[in-house]
Coordinates of C-alpha atoms in Angstrom, one line a residue:
Chain A
M1 CA 66.1 -22.2 -210.4
S2 CA 69.1 -20.3 -212.3
Q3 CA 70.9 -22.9 -215.6
A4 CA 74.0 -22.6 -213.2
A5 CA 72.6 -23.2 -209.8
D6 CA 70.8 -26.1 -212.0
T7 CA 74.5 -27.0 -213.0
V8 CA 76.4 -27.0 -209.6
I9 CA 73.3 -28.6 -208.4
S10 CA 73.4 -31.9 -210.6
Q11 CA 77.6 -31.7 -210.7
A12 CA 77.9 -31.8 -206.6
R13 CA 75.1 -35.0 -206.6
E14 CA 78.6 -36.8 -207.8
F15 CA 80.1 -36.6 -204.9
L16 CA 77.3 -35.4 -202.1
G17 CA 74.4 -37.5 -203.2
D18 CA 71.7 -37.1 -201.6
R19 CA 73.1 -34.6 -199.3
I20 CA 72.4 -31.3 -201.9
T21 CA 68.9 -31.0 -202.1
T22 CA 66.1 -29.0 -203.6
N23 CA 63.9 -29.7 -201.1
N24 CA 61.2 -26.9 -200.5
A25 CA 60.8 -27.3 -196.6
L26 CA 65.0 -27.5 -196.5
R27 CA 65.1 -24.5 -198.6
E28 CA 62.6 -22.9 -196.6
Q29 CA 64.9 -23.7 -193.2
H30 CA 67.3 -21.7 -194.8
S31 CA 65.7 -18.8 -196.4
H32 CA 66.1 -17.0 -193.0
G33 CA 67.7 -16.8 -190.0
E34 CA 65.6 -15.8 -186.7
D35 CA 65.5 -11.6 -187.8
T36 CA 62.8 -10.1 -189.2
H37 CA 64.5 -9.7 -192.7
P38 CA 62.7 -11.0 -195.4
P39 CA 62.9 -14.6 -196.5
V40 CA 64.4 -15.7 -199.3
M41 CA 64.7 -19.2 -200.5
P42 CA 68.3 -20.7 -201.5
D43 CA 68.0 -22.5 -204.9
G44 CA 69.7 -25.9 -203.3
V45 CA 71.1 -26.7 -199.9
A46 CA 74.3 -28.7 -199.2
F47 CA 75.2 -30.5 -196.4
V48 CA 79.3 -30.6 -196.3
H49 CA 80.8 -33.3 -193.8
T50 CA 84.0 -32.3 -194.6
T51 CA 86.6 -29.6 -195.5
E52 CA 87.1 -31.3 -198.9
E53 CA 83.3 -31.4 -199.5
A54 CA 83.3 -27.3 -198.9
A55 CA 86.0 -26.6 -200.6
R56 CA 84.7 -29.0 -203.9
L57 CA 81.1 -27.2 -204.0
L58 CA 82.9 -24.0 -203.2
A59 CA 85.2 -24.4 -206.6
L60 CA 82.5 -25.5 -208.5
C61 CA 80.0 -22.6 -207.2
H62 CA 83.2 -20.2 -208.6
A63 CA 83.3 -21.6 -211.5
H64 CA 79.4 -21.0 -212.3
N65 CA 79.1 -18.0 -210.5
V66 CA 76.7 -19.4 -208.4
P67 CA 76.0 -17.4 -204.7
V68 CA 77.1 -19.3 -201.6
V69 CA 75.7 -18.8 -198.1
P70 CA 77.1 -20.7 -195.5
F71 CA 74.6 -21.4 -192.9
G72 CA 75.1 -23.0 -189.3
A73 CA 72.3 -23.2 -186.5
G74 CA 70.7 -20.3 -188.4
T75 CA 70.5 -18.1 -185.2
S76 CA 72.0 -15.1 -186.8
L77 CA 69.8 -12.0 -185.9
E78 CA 70.9 -9.6 -189.0
G79 CA 70.1 -11.1 -191.9
H80 CA 73.4 -13.3 -192.3
V81 CA 72.2 -16.4 -193.3
T82 CA 69.5 -15.4 -196.2
P83 CA 70.6 -16.2 -199.2
V84 CA 69.6 -12.6 -201.2
R85 CA 70.5 -13.8 -204.7
G86 CA 70.0 -17.0 -204.2
G87 CA 72.2 -19.8 -205.0
I88 CA 73.2 -22.7 -202.3
S89 CA 73.2 -22.4 -198.8
I90 CA 75.7 -24.9 -197.6
D91 CA 75.4 -26.0 -194.1
V92 CA 77.8 -26.7 -192.0
S93 CA 75.4 -28.3 -189.2
Q94 CA 76.7 -31.9 -189.4
M95 CA 80.3 -30.8 -188.9
K96 CA 79.9 -32.2 -185.7
A97 CA 83.3 -33.6 -185.1
V98 CA 85.8 -33.2 -181.8
L99 CA 88.8 -33.5 -184.0
Q100 CA 91.4 -33.2 -181.1
L101 CA 91.5 -32.6 -177.8
N102 CA 94.9 -31.6 -176.0
P103 CA 93.8 -31.4 -172.1
E104 CA 97.8 -30.3 -171.2
D105 CA 97.6 -27.4 -173.3
M106 CA 94.4 -26.4 -173.0
D107 CA 93.5 -26.3 -176.4
C108 CA 90.7 -28.5 -179.0
R109 CA 90.3 -28.9 -182.8
I110 CA 86.7 -28.8 -183.6
Q111 CA 84.8 -29.4 -187.1
A112 CA 82.7 -25.6 -187.4
G113 CA 79.2 -27.1 -186.7
V114 CA 80.1 -28.1 -183.3
T115 CA 77.7 -26.1 -181.0
R116 CA 78.4 -24.7 -177.6
L117 CA 76.2 -27.3 -175.9
Q118 CA 77.9 -30.1 -177.6
L119 CA 81.3 -28.9 -176.9
N120 CA 80.9 -28.1 -172.8
E121 CA 79.5 -31.1 -172.2
Y122 CA 82.2 -33.2 -174.3
L123 CA 84.8 -31.2 -172.0
R124 CA 82.7 -32.0 -168.7
D125 CA 85.2 -34.8 -167.7
Q126 CA 88.1 -33.5 -168.6
G127 CA 87.3 -30.3 -166.1
L128 CA 87.9 -28.0 -168.9
F129 CA 84.9 -25.6 -170.5
F130 CA 84.6 -23.1 -173.6
P131 CA 82.8 -20.0 -172.0
V132 CA 82.0 -17.8 -174.9
D133 CA 78.0 -18.2 -174.7
P134 CA 76.0 -16.0 -176.9
G135 CA 72.8 -17.2 -175.4
S136 CA 71.6 -19.7 -178.3
D137 CA 73.1 -22.7 -178.9
C138 CA 74.7 -21.7 -182.2
T139 CA 77.7 -23.5 -184.1
I140 CA 80.7 -22.5 -183.0
G141 CA 81.6 -21.7 -187.1
G142 CA 78.9 -19.5 -186.9
M143 CA 80.1 -17.6 -183.8
C144 CA 83.5 -17.1 -185.6
A145 CA 81.9 -16.0 -188.5
T146 CA 80.0 -13.3 -186.8
R147 CA 82.6 -12.4 -184.3
A148 CA 80.2 -13.4 -181.4
S149 CA 80.7 -13.1 -177.9
G150 CA 77.6 -13.2 -174.9
T151 CA 78.1 -13.2 -171.3
N152 CA 81.1 -14.3 -170.3
A153 CA 83.2 -12.0 -172.4
V154 CA 83.6 -9.8 -169.4
R155 CA 86.0 -12.4 -167.9
Y156 CA 87.1 -14.6 -170.8
G157 CA 86.7 -12.4 -173.8
T158 CA 84.9 -12.4 -177.1
I159 CA 85.1 -15.6 -179.8
R160 CA 88.0 -13.6 -181.2
E161 CA 90.3 -14.0 -177.7
N162 CA 89.3 -17.9 -177.8
V163 CA 90.2 -18.4 -181.3
L164 CA 93.7 -20.0 -182.2
G165 CA 93.3 -20.9 -185.5
L166 CA 91.3 -22.0 -188.6
T167 CA 90.8 -23.9 -191.2
V168 CA 89.0 -22.0 -194.4
A169 CA 87.7 -23.3 -197.3
L170 CA 88.1 -20.3 -200.1
P171 CA 85.7 -19.4 -202.8
D172 CA 87.6 -20.8 -205.5
G173 CA 88.5 -24.3 -203.8
R174 CA 91.3 -23.6 -202.1
V175 CA 91.8 -24.7 -198.7
I176 CA 94.0 -22.8 -195.9
N177 CA 95.6 -23.2 -192.2
T178 CA 95.7 -19.8 -190.1
G179 CA 97.0 -19.3 -186.7
G180 CA 97.9 -22.8 -185.1
R181 CA 98.0 -23.9 -181.3
V182 CA 100.1 -21.4 -180.1
R183 CA 98.7 -18.6 -177.6
K184 CA 101.4 -16.3 -179.8
S185 CA 103.0 -15.9 -183.0
A186 CA 105.0 -12.9 -184.7
T187 CA 104.7 -14.2 -188.2
G188 CA 103.0 -12.6 -191.0
Y189 CA 99.3 -11.4 -191.8
D190 CA 96.9 -12.7 -188.8
L191 CA 94.7 -14.9 -191.6
T192 CA 92.4 -15.9 -188.2
R193 CA 91.4 -12.4 -187.1
L194 CA 90.7 -11.6 -190.5
F195 CA 88.0 -14.3 -191.4
I196 CA 86.6 -13.9 -187.5
G197 CA 83.8 -11.5 -188.1
S198 CA 83.9 -12.3 -191.8
E199 CA 80.7 -12.9 -191.9
G200 CA 80.9 -15.8 -194.8
T201 CA 81.9 -13.2 -197.4
L202 CA 85.4 -14.8 -197.4
G203 CA 85.4 -17.8 -197.0
I204 CA 83.9 -21.2 -195.3
I205 CA 85.1 -21.7 -191.9
T206 CA 85.5 -25.3 -191.3
E207 CA 87.7 -26.3 -188.4
I208 CA 88.4 -24.1 -185.2
Q209 CA 91.3 -24.2 -183.1
L210 CA 90.2 -23.1 -180.0
R211 CA 91.8 -22.3 -176.6
L212 CA 89.8 -23.7 -173.4
H213 CA 89.4 -22.9 -169.7
G214 CA 89.4 -24.6 -166.7
I215 CA 85.9 -25.2 -164.9
P216 CA 86.3 -22.8 -161.6
E217 CA 86.4 -24.2 -158.1
A218 CA 83.6 -22.1 -157.1
I219 CA 81.0 -20.6 -158.9
S220 CA 78.4 -18.1 -157.3
S221 CA 75.4 -15.9 -158.5
A222 CA 73.3 -13.2 -157.7
V223 CA 70.7 -10.9 -158.6
C224 CA 69.8 -7.3 -157.2
Q225 CA 67.2 -4.5 -158.0
F226 CA 67.4 -1.1 -158.1
Q227 CA 64.7 2.0 -158.0
T228 CA 66.3 3.7 -160.9
M229 CA 68.3 2.4 -164.2
K230 CA 71.0 4.7 -163.6
G231 CA 71.8 3.1 -160.0
A232 CA 71.8 0.0 -161.9
V233 CA 74.2 1.4 -164.6
E234 CA 76.4 3.1 -162.2
T235 CA 76.6 -0.1 -160.0
V236 CA 78.2 -1.7 -163.2
I237 CA 80.6 1.3 -164.3
A238 CA 81.7 1.5 -160.5
I239 CA 82.4 -2.4 -160.3
L240 CA 84.4 -2.4 -163.6
Q241 CA 86.6 0.4 -162.7
L242 CA 87.1 -0.5 -159.7
G243 CA 89.0 -4.1 -161.1
I244 CA 86.4 -6.5 -159.3
P245 CA 86.6 -10.0 -161.5
V246 CA 83.0 -10.4 -162.6
A247 CA 82.7 -12.9 -164.6
R248 CA 79.3 -12.2 -165.8
M249 CA 77.0 -8.7 -164.9
E250 CA 73.8 -8.8 -167.1
L251 CA 71.1 -5.8 -167.0
L252 CA 68.1 -6.5 -167.4
D253 CA 65.4 -3.3 -167.2
E254 CA 62.4 -3.0 -165.5
V255 CA 60.3 -4.1 -168.7
Q256 CA 62.7 -7.3 -169.7
I257 CA 62.4 -8.5 -165.6
A258 CA 58.3 -8.4 -165.9
A259 CA 58.4 -10.6 -168.8
S260 CA 61.0 -12.7 -167.8
V261 CA 59.3 -13.2 -164.7
T262 CA 56.1 -14.2 -166.4
F263 CA 57.9 -16.3 -169.3
S264 CA 60.8 -17.8 -166.8
K265 CA 58.4 -18.2 -163.7
L266 CA 61.0 -15.9 -161.8
E267 CA 59.9 -15.6 -157.9
N268 CA 60.8 -12.7 -155.6
L269 CA 61.5 -10.5 -158.8
Q270 CA 60.1 -7.2 -158.7
P271 CA 59.7 -5.2 -162.2
L272 CA 62.5 -3.0 -161.5
P273 CA 65.9 -2.5 -163.2
T274 CA 68.2 -6.3 -162.3
L275 CA 71.4 -6.7 -162.3
F276 CA 72.5 -10.7 -162.4
F277 CA 76.0 -11.4 -161.3
E278 CA 78.1 -14.4 -161.7
F279 CA 81.5 -14.9 -159.8
H280 CA 84.4 -17.6 -160.8
G281 CA 87.1 -18.7 -158.5
T282 CA 87.9 -20.3 -155.2
E283 CA 85.4 -20.2 -152.5
A284 CA 86.9 -17.7 -150.7
G285 CA 87.4 -15.8 -153.9
V286 CA 84.3 -15.9 -155.0
A287 CA 82.6 -15.0 -151.3
E288 CA 85.0 -12.0 -151.6
Q289 CA 83.6 -10.9 -154.8
A290 CA 80.7 -11.0 -153.9
Q291 CA 81.1 -9.2 -151.1
Q292 CA 82.8 -6.1 -152.9
A293 CA 79.7 -6.4 -155.8
E294 CA 77.2 -6.1 -153.3
A295 CA 79.2 -3.0 -151.3
V296 CA 78.9 -1.3 -154.4
A297 CA 75.6 -1.7 -155.6
L298 CA 74.3 -1.1 -152.2
D299 CA 75.9 2.1 -152.3
N300 CA 74.0 2.9 -155.6
G301 CA 70.5 1.8 -154.1
A302 CA 70.1 -1.9 -154.4
S303 CA 67.8 -3.5 -152.4
G304 CA 70.3 -5.9 -151.8
F305 CA 71.7 -9.0 -153.0
A306 CA 69.5 -12.5 -153.6
W307 CA 71.8 -15.5 -153.7
A308 CA 71.6 -18.4 -156.1
T309 CA 74.6 -20.8 -155.0
D310 CA 72.5 -23.9 -155.7
P311 CA 73.7 -25.3 -159.1
A312 CA 69.7 -25.6 -159.9
E313 CA 68.8 -21.9 -158.8
R314 CA 71.7 -20.7 -160.6
A315 CA 70.7 -22.7 -164.2
K316 CA 67.2 -21.2 -163.7
L317 CA 68.6 -17.5 -163.0
W318 CA 70.4 -17.9 -166.5
K319 CA 68.3 -19.8 -168.3
A320 CA 65.9 -17.3 -167.9
R321 CA 68.6 -14.5 -169.1
H322 CA 69.3 -16.5 -172.1
D323 CA 65.4 -16.7 -173.0
G324 CA 64.9 -13.2 -172.3
Y325 CA 64.8 -12.8 -176.3
W326 CA 62.0 -15.1 -176.4
A327 CA 60.4 -13.8 -172.6
A328 CA 60.3 -10.2 -174.7
L329 CA 58.6 -11.5 -177.7
A330 CA 56.0 -13.3 -175.6
L331 CA 54.6 -9.7 -174.4
K332 CA 52.9 -9.4 -177.6
P333 CA 52.3 -12.5 -179.0
G334 CA 52.8 -13.0 -182.8
W335 CA 54.7 -10.1 -183.4
K336 CA 58.6 -9.9 -184.7
G337 CA 61.2 -8.4 -182.7
L338 CA 63.8 -6.1 -184.0
A339 CA 67.1 -6.5 -181.8
T340 CA 69.7 -3.8 -181.8
D341 CA 73.4 -4.5 -180.4
A342 CA 74.7 -1.4 -179.8
V343 CA 78.0 -1.2 -177.6
V344 CA 79.8 1.7 -176.0
P345 CA 82.9 2.3 -173.9
I346 CA 82.3 1.6 -170.3
S347 CA 82.9 5.1 -168.9
R348 CA 79.7 6.1 -171.9
L349 CA 77.5 3.3 -170.6
A350 CA 75.2 5.3 -168.5
D351 CA 74.9 7.7 -171.6
A352 CA 74.3 5.5 -174.3
I353 CA 71.5 3.5 -171.6
L354 CA 69.5 6.0 -170.4
G355 CA 69.5 7.8 -174.0
A356 CA 68.2 4.3 -175.1
K357 CA 65.3 4.4 -172.5
E358 CA 64.6 8.4 -173.4
D359 CA 64.5 7.5 -177.0
I360 CA 61.9 4.0 -176.5
A361 CA 60.1 6.1 -174.5
A362 CA 59.9 9.1 -177.4
S363 CA 59.1 6.4 -179.8
G364 CA 56.0 5.0 -177.7
L365 CA 57.2 1.2 -178.6
T366 CA 58.0 -1.4 -176.1
A367 CA 61.6 -2.4 -175.7
P368 CA 62.9 -4.5 -173.1
M369 CA 66.4 -4.4 -172.9
V370 CA 69.0 -6.5 -171.8
G371 CA 72.9 -6.2 -172.1
H372 CA 76.1 -7.8 -171.1
V373 CA 77.0 -4.5 -169.8
G374 CA 80.3 -5.7 -168.2
D375 CA 81.5 -5.2 -171.5
G376 CA 79.6 -1.9 -172.4
N377 CA 77.2 -3.9 -174.6
F378 CA 73.5 -3.5 -174.6
H379 CA 70.7 -4.9 -176.6
T380 CA 66.9 -3.9 -177.1
V381 CA 64.4 -6.1 -178.1
I382 CA 61.9 -3.5 -180.4
L383 CA 58.6 -4.9 -180.6
V384 CA 57.3 -4.2 -184.0
P385 CA 54.2 -3.2 -184.2
P386 CA 51.7 -5.2 -186.7
G387 CA 50.5 -2.8 -189.6
P388 CA 52.3 -1.4 -192.7
D389 CA 54.4 0.9 -190.6
G390 CA 55.6 -1.2 -187.6
L391 CA 58.8 -2.1 -188.9
E392 CA 59.7 1.4 -190.4
R393 CA 59.2 2.9 -186.7
A394 CA 61.2 0.1 -185.3
W395 CA 64.2 0.6 -187.5
A396 CA 63.8 4.3 -187.1
L397 CA 64.4 3.4 -182.9
D398 CA 67.3 0.9 -184.0
K399 CA 69.1 3.5 -185.8
K400 CA 68.6 6.2 -183.2
I401 CA 69.7 4.1 -180.8
V402 CA 73.1 3.0 -182.4
A403 CA 73.9 6.9 -183.6
R404 CA 73.7 7.2 -179.8
A405 CA 76.5 4.7 -179.6
V406 CA 78.6 5.7 -182.0
A407 CA 78.4 8.8 -181.2
L408 CA 79.7 7.7 -177.9
G409 CA 82.6 6.2 -179.1
G410 CA 80.9 2.9 -179.5
S411 CA 80.3 0.3 -182.5
C412 CA 76.5 -0.1 -184.1
S413 CA 77.1 -4.4 -183.2
G414 CA 78.8 -5.6 -180.4
E415 CA 78.5 -9.1 -181.4
H416 CA 75.3 -9.9 -183.7
G417 CA 77.2 -8.9 -187.0
V418 CA 76.6 -6.1 -189.5
G419 CA 74.6 -8.9 -191.8
I420 CA 72.1 -7.0 -193.8
G421 CA 70.6 -4.5 -191.6
K422 CA 73.9 -2.6 -190.1
R423 CA 75.4 -2.3 -193.3
E424 CA 74.7 1.9 -193.6
F425 CA 76.4 2.2 -190.0
L426 CA 79.9 0.8 -191.6
E427 CA 80.8 3.8 -193.1
Q428 CA 80.5 5.9 -190.1
E429 CA 82.0 3.5 -188.1
H430 CA 85.4 3.3 -190.4
G431 CA 85.4 5.5 -192.6
L432 CA 85.4 6.0 -196.5
E433 CA 89.2 4.7 -196.5
A434 CA 89.1 2.0 -193.8
L435 CA 85.9 1.0 -195.9
A436 CA 87.5 0.6 -199.2
V437 CA 90.5 -1.4 -197.7
M438 CA 87.7 -4.0 -196.7
R439 CA 86.2 -4.3 -200.3
S440 CA 90.0 -4.4 -201.3
L441 CA 90.6 -7.7 -199.4
K442 CA 87.3 -9.1 -200.1
T443 CA 87.5 -8.2 -204.2
A444 CA 91.1 -10.5 -203.5
I445 CA 89.8 -13.3 -201.9
D446 CA 86.5 -13.7 -203.6
P447 CA 87.3 -12.0 -206.8
R448 CA 83.7 -13.0 -208.2
G449 CA 81.8 -12.6 -205.5
I450 CA 79.6 -15.1 -204.9
M451 CA 80.3 -15.6 -200.8
N452 CA 77.3 -14.6 -199.3
P453 CA 76.4 -11.2 -201.4
G454 CA 74.5 -8.7 -199.9
K455 CA 75.7 -8.5 -196.7
L456 CA 78.3 -6.2 -195.0
F457 CA 78.4 -4.0 -197.6
L458 CA 76.2 -1.7 -199.1
N459 CA 76.1 -2.4 -203.0
Chain B
M1 CA 146.7 -4.9 -155.7
L2 CA 145.2 -5.4 -152.1
V3 CA 143.8 -1.5 -152.6
L4 CA 142.3 -2.5 -155.4
A5 CA 140.6 -5.5 -154.7
T6 CA 139.5 -3.7 -151.1
G7 CA 138.2 -0.8 -153.5
L8 CA 136.2 -3.4 -155.7
G9 CA 134.6 -4.8 -152.7
V10 CA 133.7 -1.9 -151.5
A11 CA 132.0 -0.9 -154.5
L12 CA 130.4 -4.0 -154.7
W13 CA 128.8 -3.6 -151.3
R14 CA 127.5 -0.6 -151.9
S15 CA 126.1 -1.6 -155.4
G16 CA 124.0 -4.4 -153.5
V17 CA 120.3 -3.2 -153.7
A18 CA 119.3 -2.6 -150.0
P19 CA 116.6 -5.1 -149.1
Q20 CA 113.3 -4.3 -149.8
A21 CA 109.7 -5.8 -149.2
V22 CA 107.4 -6.1 -151.4
A23 CA 103.5 -6.8 -152.1
A24 CA 101.4 -7.4 -155.1
I25 CA 98.0 -5.9 -154.1
G26 CA 94.7 -7.1 -155.9
V27 CA 91.3 -9.3 -155.6
A28 CA 90.8 -12.5 -154.8
N29 CA 91.2 -14.8 -158.3
A30 CA 91.9 -11.7 -159.8
P31 CA 93.9 -12.5 -163.1
A32 CA 96.4 -9.6 -162.4
P33 CA 97.4 -8.0 -159.2
L34 CA 96.0 -3.6 -159.4
F35 CA 99.1 -2.2 -156.8
L36 CA 102.2 -2.9 -156.4
A37 CA 103.6 -2.2 -152.6
Q38 CA 107.6 -2.1 -152.3
A39 CA 108.7 -1.0 -148.6
D40 CA 112.2 0.2 -147.5
P41 CA 114.2 -0.5 -145.3
D42 CA 114.1 3.0 -144.1
G43 CA 109.8 2.3 -143.6
S44 CA 108.7 4.1 -146.5
L45 CA 106.4 2.4 -148.8
R46 CA 105.2 2.9 -151.9
I47 CA 102.0 2.0 -153.5
S48 CA 101.7 1.7 -157.3
P49 CA 98.4 1.3 -159.4
L50 CA 99.0 -1.2 -162.2
A51 CA 95.8 -0.7 -163.7
V52 CA 93.5 2.6 -163.6
I53 CA 91.2 2.5 -161.0
A54 CA 88.3 4.8 -160.9
V55 CA 86.7 5.5 -157.5
P56 CA 83.1 6.2 -157.3
N57 CA 81.9 9.9 -156.9
G58 CA 82.1 10.7 -152.7
R59 CA 84.4 8.0 -152.0
D60 CA 88.0 7.4 -151.6
L61 CA 90.4 4.2 -151.6
Q62 CA 92.2 4.1 -147.8
L63 CA 95.1 2.1 -147.0
W64 CA 95.3 -0.1 -143.9
M65 CA 98.5 -2.0 -142.6
Q66 CA 98.2 -5.0 -140.2
L67 CA 101.3 -6.1 -138.5
P68 CA 101.2 -10.3 -137.9
K69 CA 101.1 -9.9 -134.3
D70 CA 97.9 -7.0 -134.9
Q71 CA 94.7 -7.8 -134.0
E72 CA 92.9 -5.2 -136.2
P73 CA 94.3 -3.0 -138.9
H74 CA 95.1 0.9 -139.3
S75 CA 95.2 3.8 -141.8
L76 CA 97.9 4.7 -143.8
G77 CA 95.9 7.2 -145.4
I78 CA 94.1 8.2 -148.6
L79 CA 95.1 6.4 -151.9
S80 CA 95.6 8.5 -154.7
A81 CA 94.8 7.7 -158.4
A82 CA 98.8 7.9 -158.9
G83 CA 99.8 6.2 -156.1
S84 CA 101.3 6.9 -152.4
T85 CA 104.4 6.9 -150.7
V86 CA 103.5 6.7 -147.2
S87 CA 105.1 5.8 -143.7
L88 CA 104.9 2.2 -142.1
G89 CA 106.7 3.5 -139.1
G90 CA 109.1 1.0 -139.1
P91 CA 111.3 -1.3 -141.1
P92 CA 108.8 -3.8 -143.0
V93 CA 108.1 -6.8 -141.1
E94 CA 107.3 -9.7 -143.2
G95 CA 103.6 -11.0 -143.5
T96 CA 102.2 -7.4 -143.0
R97 CA 98.8 -7.4 -144.6
L98 CA 97.9 -4.3 -146.6
L99 CA 94.5 -3.7 -147.2
I100 CA 92.4 -1.1 -149.5
S101 CA 89.2 -0.2 -148.8
L102 CA 86.5 2.1 -150.2
E103 CA 85.8 4.4 -147.7
P104 CA 83.5 7.5 -147.4
R105 CA 85.4 10.7 -148.9
G106 CA 88.7 11.6 -146.8
G107 CA 88.6 8.3 -145.6
A108 CA 87.1 6.4 -142.2
S109 CA 86.8 9.1 -139.6
S110 CA 86.4 6.5 -136.8
G111 CA 89.9 5.6 -137.4
R112 CA 88.4 1.6 -138.3
I113 CA 87.7 0.1 -141.5
T114 CA 83.9 0.9 -142.2
G115 CA 83.7 0.6 -145.9
Q116 CA 84.3 -2.8 -148.0
V117 CA 87.7 -4.1 -148.5
L118 CA 88.4 -4.3 -152.0
Y119 CA 92.0 -5.3 -152.4
G120 CA 94.7 -7.0 -150.2
G121 CA 98.2 -8.7 -150.0
T122 CA 101.2 -9.7 -147.8
L123 CA 104.6 -8.2 -147.6
A124 CA 107.2 -10.3 -148.4
N125 CA 110.9 -9.8 -148.2
R126 CA 112.7 -10.2 -152.0

């Protein structure tokens, strides 16, 4: 451990007590996310409970030039939480308070360690819910930091559209509040959006003001299968271009559905390209939307809708979708998975997905595909073969899929973020000048470069 | 003075907007309508898209109306992407249902809806 980190840990004990630790098991736990990047141990792990504690600890790290890595639930898929230069991993997962709930304004204020499932449990008896659903039970602070979205984004937007304001502890220990409770404001730079997706490189998000939504009167889910991926993708495009307001629309290719059938014990599904739908609204409206979607699907060769109106059946279906990553890994026990995250404009979705399928076939690798195709985003879980060139082959396939998506006017990451793995694509996607402005912002807010070094930017 | 008052009265009467019937047409539970329908007293009906709607290849959107007394809707023709103006065949009747269905290219040949009704709305006087 560096002398500077040792000093920070000793001084922070005065206000954190044993909530700052050098325990090996905890350092190991904070050395990686759920990705394939090599783990690196932090020098220490601190569990903060308040904005003030986070700010005091940051001020200490700033004074001693000690790197800081914010940590939530550790579900990052792009290496965000790996302390590549050591330092202190500041864990906000114990900041679990719902600070304020305003049902009449449909908003709430929470601490950053509150998870999606915890919040929705809390809100249930108010008839409200928080819709952003990346699948894992990540912290909402982490969702803000990585600009997460998920299966509901097609109807309710991503985290970006559902955050009204933030409290952020800056690297030098200052605390700022951004945004507010109003649905719009025309005053000054939008600092809220600056910190959404900043990946812990500008400060630590400690509190979040969230928009909430009414729990829909009726929800129904359906599954339909296709002989070809083309039919499934064209169904997605047609449904969106006709303005049918689906709440979720998820694509699973034949490899993924076979994995999910085995892993999640799904019944009556063949190993064929499959779409999962969910419709929200009134009883009559949901039935109408579903009929419309079914008509479009049948037009594109679907074998018909299987309905899941029973809540338990519906929950099983979506649990299977959310467990898709683990189902994919179970195809090759002991292998790791590299998740791709390309997103393209809806009109280019067929080119991107069918092209990616060709890339996968040419690579000789196994890579099940899932996607929140309702917003043009799709993932492949590239299963990394053991052996010296396994990871290299997987990365080569990932780069091919990303390059195609970017060339189609898309982005290398729809919702996982840049982290370590996508840094090299930023220049192609944003251009040198935009990247230079991002670096200027970083330098202005974090002049000593202590915040999550080695992420987002190369060098 | 009298002349002036009469002239003003005529001007005001003439500047009044002729009564219209309108309908917002969309999908149930959608956050916003997708078409606006405006019917004039002479029976002309303008359908203007409020969003970009792309129709799948080999298909057309077909407009239908169903008067409150009608058993079934009847066709008002194919909708173009930029919107269409069609004739209602008489002054607009409040409560008339306007429906848009997805049909084979060229429209339903039977004169009845054959595809899925995607959007709907009801004329109301404004």
